[in-house]
Amino acid sequence: MNKSKSRYAYASATDLRSLVNSFGEAVLVVDDQGEVVFADPNAELLFDRDVSHLLGESAPCELREGELEVARGDETIRAHCRSEELVWSGNLATAYFLRAVDRAMLDLEGKLTASEERISLAEEALRDAEAGHNQARERLDEISVEVEGLSQENELLKATVSELEKQVST
């Protein structure tokens, strides 16, 4: 990285511990070689690994902004990740702040998805009903035109019958 170090925050393990503990997020600091140089106790919990098994190793998963999957023993959980570039021990590094997406949030997301699907189905049914209504309206208009034509034809027939009756009576 050829960026100016003055743009980045300077951090130490003590600074990060006190900051991170207040947010409850797992923190990994990864140097520009991809090696973990700092992991807090929340990272131990999130990755289900002792700090000693995280430090000096490659990141335990692909770290990037947004939502990602974290392998934890036999299970995979989702976590939200944000990052911040900083200077660590005089070198550029990236701090990754991760928060597990808990079961309640997953349940809410599931309910939201189901609700969105129901809304989509209702909108589709409404469109179908409107299309059916429009078709019925068009057919009604056609029938009205036919009835009007038949009424005019009926009036002509009545007039013709009336003429014929006059001719017959004379």
Short mmCIF file of C-alpha atoms in Angstrom, two decimals:
data_model
loop_
_atom_site.label_atom_id
_atom_site.label_comp_id
_atom_site.label_asym_id
_atom_site.label_seq_id
_atom_site.Cartn_x
_atom_site.Cartn_y
_atom_site.Cartn_z
CA MET A 1 0.00 0.00 0.00
CA ASN A 2 1.47 3.31 -1.02
CA LYS A 3 -0.97 5.48 0.88
CA SER A 4 0.07 8.21 3.23
CA LYS A 5 0.03 6.99 6.81
CA SER A 6 -1.25 10.35 8.02
CA ARG A 7 -4.73 9.54 6.70
CA TYR A 8 -5.15 6.55 9.00
CA ALA A 9 -5.82 6.23 12.67
CA TYR A 10 -2.98 5.05 14.84
CA ALA A 11 -4.01 2.22 17.09
CA SER A 12 -2.62 -0.03 19.74
CA ALA A 13 -3.98 -3.21 21.26
CA THR A 14 -5.00 -1.30 24.40
CA ASP A 15 -6.85 1.35 22.40
CA LEU A 16 -8.71 -1.27 20.41
CA ARG A 17 -9.62 -3.44 23.41
CA SER A 18 -11.28 -0.57 25.24
CA LEU A 19 -13.04 0.64 22.10
CA VAL A 20 -14.19 -2.79 20.98
CA ASN A 21 -15.42 -3.97 24.35
CA SER A 22 -17.82 -1.05 24.41
CA PHE A 23 -19.39 -2.15 21.09
CA GLY A 24 -19.40 -5.92 21.60
CA GLU A 25 -18.02 -6.55 18.11
CA ALA A 26 -15.32 -9.04 17.24
CA VAL A 27 -12.20 -7.34 15.95
CA LEU A 28 -9.39 -8.67 13.82
CA VAL A 29 -6.54 -6.49 12.65
CA VAL A 30 -4.93 -7.88 9.52
CA ASP A 31 -1.65 -6.55 8.14
CA ASP A 32 -0.99 -5.89 4.47
CA GLN A 33 0.32 -9.47 4.10
CA GLY A 34 -3.06 -10.89 5.22
CA GLU A 35 -1.77 -12.02 8.63
CA VAL A 36 -3.83 -11.50 11.79
CA VAL A 37 -1.86 -9.21 14.13
CA PHE A 38 -4.62 -8.58 16.68
CA ALA A 39 -7.72 -10.50 17.78
CA ASP A 40 -9.93 -9.60 20.71
CA PRO A 41 -11.92 -11.95 23.01
CA ASN A 42 -15.06 -11.36 20.95
CA ALA A 43 -13.18 -12.71 17.91
CA GLU A 44 -12.44 -15.85 19.94
CA LEU A 45 -16.17 -16.28 20.50
CA LEU A 46 -17.16 -15.49 16.92
CA PHE A 47 -14.61 -17.77 15.27
CA ASP A 48 -14.66 -20.37 18.09
CA ARG A 49 -10.84 -20.24 18.21
CA ASP A 50 -8.38 -19.16 20.86
CA VAL A 51 -6.56 -15.90 20.13
CA SER A 52 -3.30 -17.87 19.97
CA HIS A 53 -4.75 -19.80 17.01
CA LEU A 54 -5.72 -16.58 15.24
CA LEU A 55 -2.58 -14.47 15.70
CA GLY A 56 0.09 -14.87 13.05
CA GLU A 57 -2.27 -16.84 10.82
CA SER A 58 -4.22 -15.88 7.72
CA ALA A 59 -7.69 -14.49 8.35
CA PRO A 60 -10.08 -17.33 9.32
CA CYS A 61 -12.47 -16.39 6.49
CA GLU A 62 -12.68 -14.00 3.57
CA LEU A 63 -12.95 -10.60 5.22
CA ARG A 64 -14.83 -7.91 3.31
CA GLU A 65 -17.39 -5.19 3.94
CA GLY A 66 -20.99 -6.36 4.29
CA GLU A 67 -22.45 -9.71 5.21
CA LEU A 68 -20.26 -12.80 5.16
CA GLU A 69 -20.27 -16.40 6.33
CA VAL A 70 -18.09 -17.52 9.22
CA ALA A 71 -17.27 -21.20 9.75
CA ARG A 72 -17.56 -22.07 13.45
CA GLY A 73 -16.77 -25.70 14.09
CA ASP A 74 -19.57 -27.70 12.45
CA GLU A 75 -21.77 -24.69 11.75
CA THR A 76 -21.65 -21.64 9.54
CA ILE A 77 -23.02 -18.37 10.84
CA ARG A 78 -23.56 -15.05 9.18
CA ALA A 79 -21.82 -11.92 10.35
CA HIS A 80 -21.87 -8.30 9.31
CA CYS A 81 -18.42 -6.84 8.69
CA ARG A 82 -17.13 -3.32 8.35
CA SER A 83 -13.52 -2.29 8.05
CA GLU A 84 -11.22 0.62 8.67
CA GLU A 85 -7.66 1.09 7.50
CA LEU A 86 -5.21 2.09 10.22
CA VAL A 87 -1.56 2.15 11.13
CA TRP A 88 -0.53 -0.78 13.35
CA SER A 89 3.00 -0.90 14.74
CA GLY A 90 4.07 1.62 12.11
CA ASN A 91 2.58 -0.33 9.19
CA LEU A 92 -0.69 -0.04 7.30
CA ALA A 93 -3.25 -2.62 8.35
CA THR A 94 -7.00 -3.14 8.26
CA ALA A 95 -9.23 -3.53 11.29
CA TYR A 96 -12.29 -5.69 10.65
CA PHE A 97 -15.24 -5.23 12.98
CA LEU A 98 -17.61 -8.19 12.89
CA ARG A 99 -20.97 -8.69 14.51
CA ALA A 100 -22.78 -12.02 14.36
CA VAL A 101 -26.23 -11.85 12.85
CA ASP A 102 -28.26 -13.42 15.65
CA ARG A 103 -31.17 -15.84 15.39
CA ALA A 104 -33.75 -13.14 16.14
CA MET A 105 -32.51 -11.08 13.19
CA LEU A 106 -32.57 -14.15 10.96
CA ASP A 107 -36.15 -14.84 12.07
CA LEU A 108 -37.11 -11.24 11.33
CA GLU A 109 -35.46 -11.45 7.92
CA GLY A 110 -37.41 -14.65 7.25
CA LYS A 111 -40.66 -12.99 8.26
CA LEU A 112 -39.83 -9.96 6.12
CA THR A 113 -39.10 -12.18 3.13
CA ALA A 114 -42.36 -14.10 3.64
CA SER A 115 -44.25 -10.82 4.00
CA GLU A 116 -42.67 -9.46 0.82
CA GLU A 117 -43.64 -12.67 -1.00
CA ARG A 118 -47.26 -12.33 0.22
CA ILE A 119 -47.31 -8.69 -0.89
CA SER A 120 -45.96 -9.71 -4.29
CA LEU A 121 -48.64 -12.40 -4.63
CA ALA A 122 -51.36 -9.95 -3.56
CA GLU A 123 -50.11 -7.39 -6.09
CA GLU A 124 -50.13 -10.05 -8.79
CA ALA A 125 -53.68 -11.09 -7.85
CA LEU A 126 -54.73 -7.43 -7.95
CA ARG A 127 -53.19 -7.02 -11.41
CA ASP A 128 -55.00 -10.18 -12.56
CA ALA A 129 -58.27 -8.90 -11.08
CA GLU A 130 -57.78 -5.52 -12.76
CA ALA A 131 -57.01 -7.28 -16.05
CA GLY A 132 -60.14 -9.41 -15.57
CA HIS A 133 -62.12 -6.30 -14.70
CA ASN A 134 -60.81 -4.54 -17.80
CA GLN A 135 -61.70 -7.56 -19.95
CA ALA A 136 -65.17 -7.65 -18.40
CA ARG A 137 -65.54 -3.90 -18.98
CA GLU A 138 -64.49 -4.33 -22.63
CA ARG A 139 -66.94 -7.24 -23.08
CA LEU A 140 -69.69 -5.19 -21.42
CA ASP A 141 -68.96 -2.34 -23.84
CA GLU A 142 -69.13 -4.80 -26.75
CA ILE A 143 -72.46 -6.16 -25.49
CA SER A 144 -73.77 -2.61 -25.03
CA VAL A 145 -72.90 -1.85 -28.66
CA GLU A 146 -74.59 -5.10 -29.74
CA VAL A 147 -77.70 -4.29 -27.66
CA GLU A 148 -77.83 -0.79 -29.12
CA GLY A 149 -77.51 -2.25 -32.62
CA LEU A 150 -80.23 -4.80 -31.86
CA SER A 151 -82.46 -2.09 -30.39
CA GLN A 152 -82.09 -0.03 -33.57
CA GLU A 153 -82.76 -3.13 -35.64
CA ASN A 154 -85.80 -3.87 -33.47
CA GLU A 155 -87.12 -0.33 -34.02
CA LEU A 156 -86.68 -0.77 -37.78
CA LEU A 157 -88.47 -4.11 -37.62
CA LYS A 158 -91.34 -2.53 -35.63
CA ALA A 159 -91.57 0.23 -38.20
CA THR A 160 -91.56 -2.33 -41.00
CA VAL A 161 -94.23 -4.40 -39.23
CA SER A 162 -96.29 -1.28 -38.69
CA GLU A 163 -95.95 -0.40 -42.40
CA LEU A 164 -96.92 -3.92 -43.38
CA GLU A 165 -99.93 -3.84 -41.05
CA LYS A 166 -101.05 -0.59 -42.66
CA GLN A 167 -100.68 -2.11 -46.10
CA VAL A 168 -102.59 -5.22 -45.08
CA SER A 169 -105.42 -3.25 -43.51
CA THR A 170 -105.91 -1.15 -46.61
#
